[in-house]
Amino acid sequence: MITNRQYCTFFLDDQCFGLDVLQVQEIVRGQPLTPVPLAHPSVRGLINLRGQIVTAIDLRERLALPPRPRDQQPVNVVVQTDDGAVSLLVDEIGDVLEVTEQQFERPPETLRGAARDLIQGVYKLADRLLVILDPKLIVSLPTARHG
Amino acid sequence: MSNSEILREFLLETQENLALLDSDLVTLEQHPTDKNTLAQVFRTFHSVKGTAGFMGLVQLQAVAHSAESLLSKLRAGELRFDPTIATALLQVVDAIRELLASIESSGGEGSADFSALIAEVDRLREAAASEASVTRPAERAPSLPPPAIEEMSGPPLIAPPMIVPAARPQTTVAQFPGPPPAGFASPSAVTLVAPDAEAIADPPAATSSEIRSTSVADSSIRVDVGLLDKLMTLMGELVLARNQILRSSAAVEEGGFLDAVQRLNRLTTELQASVMKTRMQPIGNVLSKFPRVVRDLALACGKQVRFEIEGQDTELDKTLLEAIRDPLTHLVRNAIDHGIESPELRKSRGKPEEGRLKVVARHEGGKVIVEITDDGGGIDTDRVRDKAVTAKLVSPEDAARMSRQEILRLIFLPGFSTAERVTQFSGRGVGMDVVRTNIERIGGTVDIESPPGLGTTIRTKIPLTLAIIPALIIVSGGQRYAIPQVSLLELVRLDAAQTLIGIERLHGVPVYRLRGTLLPLVFLDEQLQLAATRGAADDLNIIILHADDRPFGLVVDAIRDTEEIVVKPLQNQLKGISVFAGAAIMGDGRVALVLDVLGIAQRAHVLSNARSRVRGEQELPAAPPTNEGQTLLLFAPRGGGQMAIPLSQVARLEEFPRGSIEHLGDRQVVPYRGEILPLVDVSQALESLRSGGPARRTDRSGEASDSVAVVVYTAGDQRIGLIVGRILDIVHDQIAARSRANRPGVLFTAIVQNKVTEFLDVAAIVREVTTDLLSGTSSPMTRIQHS
């Protein structure tokens, strides 16, 4: 079936989000982060991904969700972008889900704020909603002009 | 081997040969009887012709053939090599380049018509033949396509292929007696006689792949640059992995393992050196182009230039070599176009008619120095100053105060050009600033020396390689940062007691005195907006850095050690942060940010714009301005600190009882010698200059003194009294160390009588007040932007 798509799912503040599985490179845990002063608040730092230096963006911050509890270690979802790999920090990883086109719906008009532009749509699963994010827009932060 | 592979190989090899042809032909022009070079040139044309015929490239074959025929006459001694022939042959080289470029890009020879050129070359050859037939009537000129194979059978060509060393100890090119003979410029050949000189100098087909040896020697192979780049990246990773292992091996006791680690260490170091070497290329690869550039340009400008190259063997990284090609070419062109005078002018100045242009390359202190020296008229600083003022690059006041060296550096500002006319070659106003930017982008520097009338030397310093750099690791706000060691001057550590004495404040700006020089201090944690982790009782670590020749002190929490790092660029999300040059993976596998010293200096306003960069020169401790010392009036403004006015600007010192001062609206005046003397409160004026608003009237009722010290200053026919606070002293001092002012109304800061002293910009203060008189408010135009 052409219309069936697979999504890598993960959790942020107990909500379920998904990214196209083809764009997710890998999942990494427990990477030491080097913070970058003066950067966009979403940038949590830099990680060393086998010799490659990768920017880590906190999805909670990016989606204007409440900050992660201090004792909770984030998980890196590394996505491929035009500018190389970028890591997205999430709370916990879920399964890879296959969904059908019938379950899809555009984001409701009442959805406002920072998250509005970053959400491609919603899949209505049996027990919950799966929010699909646009990786391209998520990694393109407004250019920091602090320097 | 497929057809396209053969074609590629042919293109590559021919392009290499063409690069040599340029310099060989110029050498021949000087030594017309040099048989070896002649044979070499002949052979090159011959092989181009042969391969072109084989590949079915008709135009290329015809062009190469005409040159070959002419050369066979030269080789036989029937014709003497002269500048006319050189010009024609060089044009053949250009034609071949054009054809090759077309073949490379489109696969075909294109539509360019070279029949005029061929006719011209044939004419030169025929001229030889008819000449020969006059002197030796028995011999007949050969009919058109002479059998090349027979020509080849002469003894000199049977000899094994000769390798012409690309790096000759010294190449001299001389004597271009004016423009090419008129006879050559026949109407049919006009377009070829006056080709676009830019195109000659930067032939599109002359691509990056010249390798030193002319022959495809068995001992060398061609390697794709991309592969070398990859090797270099991997090497960087290996060095880091080695560092990681070295670090963790400290905890291991087992002897065998430690031995292995040591061996790994040694091998990696050696491997690193070898891999670096694969990328090293002699600078001669770039310099060998210059004889031709010089020749063409000198000819076009009607100048005589003797060109010398030294140190062609000096090696540097291929990437850097590519990066300096254009800047160096530009500098060489400038030297001929603007530097060396016309023969007549040189004669009238008592110099030999032939100018000298010298390019010297050498290693020095881990850098490559390239000096370009001409013995021309030097840079006319008055003209530079005028141009800079006309182009509004500096204000007339600033320009008037500049030293010779500062004025020289003005030519590096964007938009500067002194060329009276825009020539084909230079004078478009995009020159020296581009040179400077390009050199600085690869971590190099440009300096200029020009003693009046004695020519100009431009010295560029270029790092050997970019890939792996030594860096100092420091800590600030609990995080590690790397500082490239090239920017590092020295480290200073102050204990708590020294900190109290050593750090002075100039209107809230911290400065430190380093051997008598005032050094602005920048706190890294402040700049990066980190939480300060430094206690008041902690030692202070100051890293003395130079950004753009401007030294400043960077205060950090701790200094670790030096490490070799591979700087990697930051991703797009972090591109806008100018204080970071990139990031690097450290020995422990963690990432550390690499600081951009220039970016930090700019962020901290240690240097802010082009103007302050030029001014920065005067702040270097090395060369104090040529003053024999001057007499200064020292005073203490109400805001605190010490200020100075040169006594030469002071007409009189007066003391007025406070009661005699009268108020006229916002202004204060005092009767003085039958006139009304307007008074300016220096402290207030400084405040108003800074804030931009009119001077506030401050409540001075609390002041103890009953009298006011006033410096009477004469501006034109107007007298003005400056209320200076307390007059301290009049001293005679040499102002050894100056530092840039940090607020408007101050010219510069220096140490006088062992105290940090600000030099009052009287002119600015007076301007502020005189516009005040005219308009009633202070005009923003009178404000001087120092930062």
Short mmCIF file of N, CA and C in Angstrom, two decimals, chain B residues 197-340:
data_model
loop_
_atom_site.label_atom_id
_atom_site.label_comp_id
_atom_site.label_asym_id
_atom_site.label_seq_id
_atom_site.Cartn_x
_atom_site.Cartn_y
_atom_site.Cartn_z
N ALA B 197 43.85 41.62 -21.25
CA ALA B 197 44.99 41.25 -20.41
C ALA B 197 44.56 40.42 -19.22
N GLU B 198 43.37 40.65 -18.76
CA GLU B 198 42.89 39.86 -17.63
C GLU B 198 42.86 38.39 -18.01
N ALA B 199 42.42 38.18 -19.25
CA ALA B 199 42.30 36.80 -19.69
C ALA B 199 43.67 36.15 -19.80
N ILE B 200 44.64 36.96 -20.18
CA ILE B 200 45.99 36.40 -20.26
C ILE B 200 46.46 36.01 -18.87
N ALA B 201 46.20 36.94 -17.96
CA ALA B 201 46.75 36.70 -16.62
C ALA B 201 46.02 35.57 -15.91
N ASP B 202 44.74 35.43 -16.17
CA ASP B 202 43.99 34.37 -15.51
C ASP B 202 43.37 33.46 -16.56
N PRO B 203 44.17 32.72 -17.23
CA PRO B 203 43.59 31.88 -18.27
C PRO B 203 42.60 30.92 -17.66
N PRO B 204 41.44 30.85 -18.24
CA PRO B 204 40.41 30.01 -17.64
C PRO B 204 40.81 28.54 -17.61
N ALA B 205 41.63 28.15 -18.57
CA ALA B 205 41.95 26.74 -18.65
C ALA B 205 43.07 26.35 -17.70
N ALA B 206 43.76 27.34 -17.16
CA ALA B 206 44.89 27.00 -16.30
C ALA B 206 44.34 26.56 -14.95
N THR B 207 43.96 25.34 -14.85
CA THR B 207 43.33 24.87 -13.63
C THR B 207 44.38 24.47 -12.61
N SER B 208 43.86 23.96 -11.55
CA SER B 208 44.68 23.81 -10.36
C SER B 208 45.74 22.72 -10.45
N SER B 209 45.68 21.91 -11.46
CA SER B 209 46.48 20.69 -11.37
C SER B 209 47.84 20.80 -12.03
N GLU B 210 48.70 21.61 -11.49
CA GLU B 210 50.05 21.52 -11.99
C GLU B 210 50.87 20.74 -10.98
N ILE B 211 51.58 19.83 -11.51
CA ILE B 211 52.47 19.07 -10.66
C ILE B 211 53.87 19.39 -11.14
N ARG B 212 54.79 19.35 -10.24
CA ARG B 212 56.10 19.94 -10.51
C ARG B 212 56.80 19.38 -11.73
N SER B 213 56.84 18.10 -11.81
CA SER B 213 57.64 17.51 -12.86
C SER B 213 56.95 17.65 -14.20
N THR B 214 57.74 17.86 -15.24
CA THR B 214 57.14 18.00 -16.55
C THR B 214 56.86 16.64 -17.16
N SER B 215 57.65 15.68 -16.83
CA SER B 215 57.44 14.38 -17.43
C SER B 215 56.60 13.54 -16.49
N VAL B 216 55.88 12.61 -17.08
CA VAL B 216 55.11 11.71 -16.24
C VAL B 216 56.11 10.69 -15.70
N ALA B 217 56.77 11.11 -14.66
CA ALA B 217 57.85 10.28 -14.14
C ALA B 217 57.28 9.04 -13.46
N ASP B 218 58.06 7.99 -13.46
CA ASP B 218 57.60 6.74 -12.86
C ASP B 218 57.45 6.88 -11.35
N SER B 219 58.16 7.83 -10.79
CA SER B 219 58.21 7.91 -9.33
C SER B 219 57.02 8.66 -8.75
N SER B 220 56.16 9.21 -9.59
CA SER B 220 55.03 9.95 -9.02
C SER B 220 53.73 9.54 -9.68
N ILE B 221 52.65 9.64 -8.92
CA ILE B 221 51.33 9.35 -9.48
C ILE B 221 50.42 10.51 -9.21
N ARG B 222 49.37 10.60 -9.99
CA ARG B 222 48.38 11.65 -9.74
C ARG B 222 47.36 11.13 -8.75
N VAL B 223 47.04 11.96 -7.78
CA VAL B 223 46.04 11.57 -6.79
C VAL B 223 44.96 12.63 -6.76
N ASP B 224 43.73 12.20 -6.69
CA ASP B 224 42.61 13.11 -6.61
C ASP B 224 42.69 13.92 -5.32
N VAL B 225 42.49 15.22 -5.43
CA VAL B 225 42.59 16.07 -4.24
C VAL B 225 41.54 15.68 -3.20
N GLY B 226 40.37 15.28 -3.68
CA GLY B 226 39.31 14.86 -2.77
C GLY B 226 39.76 13.73 -1.87
N LEU B 227 40.54 12.81 -2.47
CA LEU B 227 41.04 11.68 -1.69
C LEU B 227 42.02 12.18 -0.61
N LEU B 228 42.86 13.13 -1.01
CA LEU B 228 43.80 13.68 -0.03
C LEU B 228 43.06 14.37 1.10
N ASP B 229 41.99 15.07 0.73
CA ASP B 229 41.21 15.75 1.76
C ASP B 229 40.63 14.74 2.75
N LYS B 230 40.14 13.64 2.20
CA LYS B 230 39.55 12.62 3.05
C LYS B 230 40.61 12.03 3.98
N LEU B 231 41.78 11.78 3.39
CA LEU B 231 42.90 11.24 4.15
C LEU B 231 43.22 12.16 5.32
N MET B 232 43.17 13.45 5.02
CA MET B 232 43.49 14.46 6.02
C MET B 232 42.45 14.42 7.15
N THR B 233 41.17 14.31 6.79
CA THR B 233 40.11 14.26 7.81
C THR B 233 40.30 13.04 8.69
N LEU B 234 40.55 11.90 8.05
CA LEU B 234 40.74 10.67 8.81
C LEU B 234 41.95 10.80 9.73
N MET B 235 42.98 11.44 9.19
CA MET B 235 44.19 11.64 9.98
C MET B 235 43.85 12.44 11.24
N GLY B 236 43.04 13.46 11.05
CA GLY B 236 42.63 14.27 12.19
C GLY B 236 41.94 13.43 13.25
N GLU B 237 41.04 12.55 12.78
CA GLU B 237 40.33 11.68 13.71
C GLU B 237 41.30 10.75 14.43
N LEU B 238 42.28 10.25 13.66
CA LEU B 238 43.25 9.33 14.25
C LEU B 238 44.05 10.03 15.34
N VAL B 239 44.44 11.27 15.07
CA VAL B 239 45.19 12.03 16.07
C VAL B 239 44.36 12.18 17.34
N LEU B 240 43.07 12.43 17.16
CA LEU B 240 42.21 12.60 18.32
C LEU B 240 42.07 11.29 19.09
N ALA B 241 41.89 10.19 18.34
CA ALA B 241 41.78 8.89 18.98
C ALA B 241 43.06 8.57 19.75
N ARG B 242 44.19 8.91 19.14
CA ARG B 242 45.47 8.69 19.80
C ARG B 242 45.52 9.47 21.12
N ASN B 243 45.11 10.72 21.06
CA ASN B 243 45.11 11.55 22.26
C ASN B 243 44.25 10.93 23.35
N GLN B 244 43.10 10.40 22.92
CA GLN B 244 42.17 9.77 23.85
C GLN B 244 42.82 8.57 24.54
N ILE B 245 43.49 7.76 23.72
CA ILE B 245 44.13 6.56 24.27
C ILE B 245 45.27 6.96 25.20
N LEU B 246 46.04 7.95 24.78
CA LEU B 246 47.16 8.42 25.61
C LEU B 246 46.63 8.83 26.99
N ARG B 247 45.51 9.51 26.97
CA ARG B 247 44.96 10.01 28.22
C ARG B 247 44.53 8.86 29.13
N SER B 248 43.78 7.91 28.54
CA SER B 248 43.27 6.85 29.41
C SER B 248 44.36 5.84 29.76
N SER B 249 45.44 5.82 28.96
CA SER B 249 46.50 4.86 29.26
C SER B 249 47.24 5.24 30.53
N ALA B 250 47.09 6.48 30.96
CA ALA B 250 47.77 6.91 32.17
C ALA B 250 47.32 6.08 33.36
N ALA B 251 46.08 5.58 33.28
CA ALA B 251 45.53 4.83 34.40
C ALA B 251 45.92 3.34 34.35
N VAL B 252 46.48 2.92 33.23
CA VAL B 252 46.80 1.50 33.06
C VAL B 252 48.24 1.24 33.47
N GLU B 253 48.44 0.14 34.17
CA GLU B 253 49.79 -0.14 34.67
C GLU B 253 50.54 -1.15 33.79
N GLU B 254 49.78 -1.89 33.01
CA GLU B 254 50.39 -3.01 32.29
C GLU B 254 51.44 -2.51 31.30
N GLY B 255 52.67 -3.04 31.42
CA GLY B 255 53.81 -2.55 30.64
C GLY B 255 53.63 -2.74 29.15
N GLY B 256 53.17 -3.92 28.76
CA GLY B 256 53.03 -4.22 27.34
C GLY B 256 52.09 -3.27 26.64
N PHE B 257 51.00 -2.97 27.33
CA PHE B 257 50.02 -2.06 26.75
C PHE B 257 50.61 -0.66 26.59
N LEU B 258 51.35 -0.25 27.62
CA LEU B 258 51.94 1.10 27.55
C LEU B 258 52.93 1.22 26.41
N ASP B 259 53.71 0.12 26.20
CA ASP B 259 54.65 0.14 25.07
C ASP B 259 53.90 0.32 23.76
N ALA B 260 52.81 -0.45 23.64
CA ALA B 260 52.03 -0.37 22.41
C ALA B 260 51.48 1.03 22.21
N VAL B 261 51.03 1.64 23.29
CA VAL B 261 50.49 2.99 23.21
C VAL B 261 51.58 3.96 22.76
N GLN B 262 52.77 3.77 23.32
CA GLN B 262 53.87 4.65 22.93
C GLN B 262 54.18 4.51 21.45
N ARG B 263 54.16 3.23 20.98
CA ARG B 263 54.47 3.01 19.57
C ARG B 263 53.38 3.65 18.70
N LEU B 264 52.14 3.46 19.13
CA LEU B 264 51.02 4.07 18.40
C LEU B 264 51.19 5.59 18.33
N ASN B 265 51.63 6.12 19.43
CA ASN B 265 51.84 7.56 19.53
C ASN B 265 52.87 8.02 18.50
N ARG B 266 54.02 7.33 18.49
CA ARG B 266 55.08 7.71 17.56
C ARG B 266 54.64 7.57 16.12
N LEU B 267 54.00 6.43 15.82
CA LEU B 267 53.59 6.18 14.45
C LEU B 267 52.57 7.22 13.98
N THR B 268 51.65 7.55 14.87
CA THR B 268 50.63 8.52 14.49
C THR B 268 51.26 9.87 14.17
N THR B 269 52.21 10.27 15.02
CA THR B 269 52.88 11.54 14.79
C THR B 269 53.57 11.54 13.43
N GLU B 270 54.25 10.42 13.14
CA GLU B 270 54.98 10.34 11.89
C GLU B 270 54.01 10.32 10.71
N LEU B 271 52.95 9.56 10.88
CA LEU B 271 51.94 9.46 9.82
C LEU B 271 51.32 10.82 9.55
N GLN B 272 51.08 11.52 10.63
CA GLN B 272 50.48 12.85 10.49
C GLN B 272 51.38 13.76 9.66
N ALA B 273 52.68 13.72 9.98
CA ALA B 273 53.62 14.56 9.25
C ALA B 273 53.63 14.17 7.78
N SER B 274 53.58 12.85 7.52
CA SER B 274 53.64 12.41 6.13
C SER B 274 52.39 12.80 5.36
N VAL B 275 51.24 12.64 6.00
CA VAL B 275 50.00 12.99 5.32
C VAL B 275 49.97 14.49 5.02
N MET B 276 50.44 15.26 5.99
CA MET B 276 50.51 16.70 5.76
C MET B 276 51.36 16.99 4.55
N LYS B 277 52.44 16.23 4.44
CA LYS B 277 53.39 16.48 3.36
C LYS B 277 52.76 16.22 1.99
N THR B 278 51.85 15.25 1.93
CA THR B 278 51.26 14.97 0.62
C THR B 278 50.51 16.18 0.09
N ARG B 279 50.10 17.03 0.99
CA ARG B 279 49.34 18.20 0.54
C ARG B 279 50.23 19.41 0.31
N MET B 280 51.50 19.27 0.67
CA MET B 280 52.38 20.42 0.53
C MET B 280 52.83 20.57 -0.91
N GLN B 281 52.79 21.77 -1.39
CA GLN B 281 53.24 22.03 -2.75
C GLN B 281 54.14 23.24 -2.75
N PRO B 282 55.13 23.25 -3.64
CA PRO B 282 56.00 24.42 -3.68
C PRO B 282 55.24 25.64 -4.17
N ILE B 283 55.56 26.76 -3.59
CA ILE B 283 54.88 28.00 -3.95
C ILE B 283 55.19 28.37 -5.40
N GLY B 284 56.26 27.76 -5.92
CA GLY B 284 56.63 27.98 -7.32
C GLY B 284 55.49 27.68 -8.27
N ASN B 285 54.59 26.79 -7.87
CA ASN B 285 53.44 26.47 -8.72
C ASN B 285 52.60 27.70 -9.00
N VAL B 286 52.55 28.58 -8.02
CA VAL B 286 51.81 29.83 -8.23
C VAL B 286 52.72 30.88 -8.84
N LEU B 287 53.95 30.95 -8.32
CA LEU B 287 54.85 32.02 -8.75
C LEU B 287 55.28 31.86 -10.21
N SER B 288 55.29 30.63 -10.69
CA SER B 288 55.77 30.43 -12.06
C SER B 288 54.88 31.11 -13.08
N LYS B 289 53.67 31.47 -12.67
CA LYS B 289 52.78 32.19 -13.56
C LYS B 289 53.18 33.66 -13.71
N PHE B 290 53.91 34.13 -12.73
CA PHE B 290 54.10 35.58 -12.67
C PHE B 290 54.99 36.17 -13.76
N PRO B 291 56.06 35.47 -14.19
CA PRO B 291 56.85 36.08 -15.26
C PRO B 291 55.99 36.50 -16.44
N ARG B 292 55.05 35.67 -16.78
CA ARG B 292 54.17 35.99 -17.91
C ARG B 292 53.29 37.19 -17.57
N VAL B 293 52.71 37.18 -16.38
CA VAL B 293 51.85 38.29 -15.96
C VAL B 293 52.64 39.59 -16.01
N VAL B 294 53.86 39.54 -15.46
CA VAL B 294 54.70 40.73 -15.42
C VAL B 294 55.02 41.21 -16.82
N ARG B 295 55.39 40.28 -17.66
CA ARG B 295 55.77 40.63 -19.02
C ARG B 295 54.61 41.34 -19.73
N ASP B 296 53.44 40.71 -19.70
CA ASP B 296 52.30 41.26 -20.42
C ASP B 296 51.91 42.63 -19.89
N LEU B 297 51.91 42.73 -18.57
CA LEU B 297 51.46 43.97 -17.97
C LEU B 297 52.48 45.09 -18.21
N ALA B 298 53.76 44.76 -18.06
CA ALA B 298 54.79 45.76 -18.27
C ALA B 298 54.71 46.28 -19.70
N LEU B 299 54.51 45.38 -20.61
CA LEU B 299 54.40 45.74 -22.01
C LEU B 299 53.22 46.69 -22.22
N ALA B 300 52.11 46.33 -21.61
CA ALA B 300 50.89 47.11 -21.80
C ALA B 300 51.00 48.48 -21.14
N CYS B 301 51.76 48.57 -20.05
CA CYS B 301 51.89 49.85 -19.35
C CYS B 301 53.07 50.65 -19.88
N GLY B 302 53.81 50.10 -20.80
CA GLY B 302 54.98 50.79 -21.32
C GLY B 302 56.06 50.95 -20.28
N LYS B 303 56.20 49.97 -19.43
CA LYS B 303 57.23 50.05 -18.39
C LYS B 303 58.26 48.95 -18.59
N GLN B 304 59.43 49.18 -18.04
CA GLN B 304 60.46 48.15 -18.11
C GLN B 304 60.63 47.55 -16.73
N VAL B 305 60.50 46.26 -16.66
CA VAL B 305 60.53 45.62 -15.35
C VAL B 305 61.45 44.42 -15.38
N ARG B 306 62.36 44.39 -14.41
CA ARG B 306 63.16 43.19 -14.20
C ARG B 306 62.51 42.42 -13.05
N PHE B 307 62.13 41.20 -13.32
CA PHE B 307 61.35 40.43 -12.35
C PHE B 307 62.21 39.31 -11.77
N GLU B 308 62.25 39.21 -10.48
CA GLU B 308 63.03 38.17 -9.83
C GLU B 308 62.17 37.40 -8.87
N ILE B 309 62.42 36.09 -8.82
CA ILE B 309 61.70 35.25 -7.86
C ILE B 309 62.72 34.51 -7.02
N GLU B 310 62.51 34.48 -5.74
CA GLU B 310 63.37 33.70 -4.86
C GLU B 310 62.52 32.78 -4.01
N GLY B 311 63.07 31.63 -3.70
CA GLY B 311 62.41 30.72 -2.76
C GLY B 311 61.22 30.00 -3.34
N GLN B 312 61.30 29.62 -4.61
CA GLN B 312 60.18 28.90 -5.22
C GLN B 312 59.92 27.55 -4.58
N ASP B 313 60.93 27.03 -3.89
CA ASP B 313 60.80 25.71 -3.29
C ASP B 313 59.96 25.72 -2.01
N THR B 314 59.74 26.91 -1.46
CA THR B 314 59.00 27.01 -0.21
C THR B 314 57.65 26.31 -0.34
N GLU B 315 57.38 25.40 0.60
CA GLU B 315 56.17 24.60 0.45
C GLU B 315 55.07 25.06 1.40
N LEU B 316 53.86 24.94 0.94
CA LEU B 316 52.72 25.13 1.83
C LEU B 316 51.52 24.32 1.33
N ASP B 317 50.53 24.24 2.19
CA ASP B 317 49.37 23.40 1.92
C ASP B 317 48.67 23.82 0.63
N LYS B 318 48.21 22.81 -0.11
CA LYS B 318 47.61 23.08 -1.42
C LYS B 318 46.43 24.04 -1.35
N THR B 319 45.58 23.85 -0.34
CA THR B 319 44.41 24.74 -0.20
C THR B 319 44.86 26.19 -0.05
N LEU B 320 45.91 26.36 0.75
CA LEU B 320 46.40 27.72 0.98
C LEU B 320 47.01 28.27 -0.29
N LEU B 321 47.69 27.41 -1.00
CA LEU B 321 48.33 27.82 -2.25
C LEU B 321 47.28 28.39 -3.20
N GLU B 322 46.16 27.68 -3.29
CA GLU B 322 45.07 28.15 -4.15
C GLU B 322 44.55 29.49 -3.64
N ALA B 323 44.49 29.60 -2.32
CA ALA B 323 43.89 30.80 -1.73
C ALA B 323 44.76 32.03 -1.93
N ILE B 324 46.08 31.86 -2.05
CA ILE B 324 46.92 33.06 -2.17
C ILE B 324 47.20 33.42 -3.62
N ARG B 325 46.76 32.57 -4.54
CA ARG B 325 47.07 32.84 -5.94
C ARG B 325 46.55 34.23 -6.36
N ASP B 326 45.26 34.47 -6.13
CA ASP B 326 44.69 35.74 -6.58
C ASP B 326 45.25 36.95 -5.85
N PRO B 327 45.33 36.89 -4.50
CA PRO B 327 45.90 38.05 -3.81
C PRO B 327 47.32 38.37 -4.29
N LEU B 328 48.15 37.36 -4.47
CA LEU B 328 49.52 37.63 -4.89
C LEU B 328 49.54 38.20 -6.31
N THR B 329 48.71 37.64 -7.18
CA THR B 329 48.65 38.18 -8.54
C THR B 329 48.26 39.65 -8.50
N HIS B 330 47.30 39.94 -7.66
CA HIS B 330 46.85 41.32 -7.55
C HIS B 330 47.98 42.23 -7.08
N LEU B 331 48.74 41.75 -6.09
CA LEU B 331 49.82 42.57 -5.55
C LEU B 331 50.90 42.80 -6.61
N VAL B 332 51.19 41.76 -7.39
CA VAL B 332 52.21 41.91 -8.43
C VAL B 332 51.73 42.91 -9.48
N ARG B 333 50.47 42.82 -9.85
CA ARG B 333 49.93 43.77 -10.83
C ARG B 333 49.98 45.18 -10.30
N ASN B 334 49.57 45.33 -9.06
CA ASN B 334 49.61 46.65 -8.43
C ASN B 334 51.00 47.24 -8.49
N ALA B 335 52.00 46.38 -8.19
CA ALA B 335 53.38 46.87 -8.14
C ALA B 335 53.79 47.43 -9.49
N ILE B 336 53.35 46.79 -10.56
CA ILE B 336 53.75 47.27 -11.88
C ILE B 336 52.90 48.48 -12.27
N ASP B 337 51.61 48.36 -12.04
CA ASP B 337 50.71 49.41 -12.48
C ASP B 337 50.90 50.70 -11.68
N HIS B 338 50.96 50.58 -10.38
CA HIS B 338 51.06 51.78 -9.53
C HIS B 338 52.45 52.01 -8.98
N GLY B 339 53.20 50.95 -8.78
CA GLY B 339 54.47 51.09 -8.09
C GLY B 339 55.58 51.61 -8.99
N ILE B 340 55.94 50.81 -9.96
CA ILE B 340 57.09 51.15 -10.80
C ILE B 340 56.72 52.27 -11.76
#
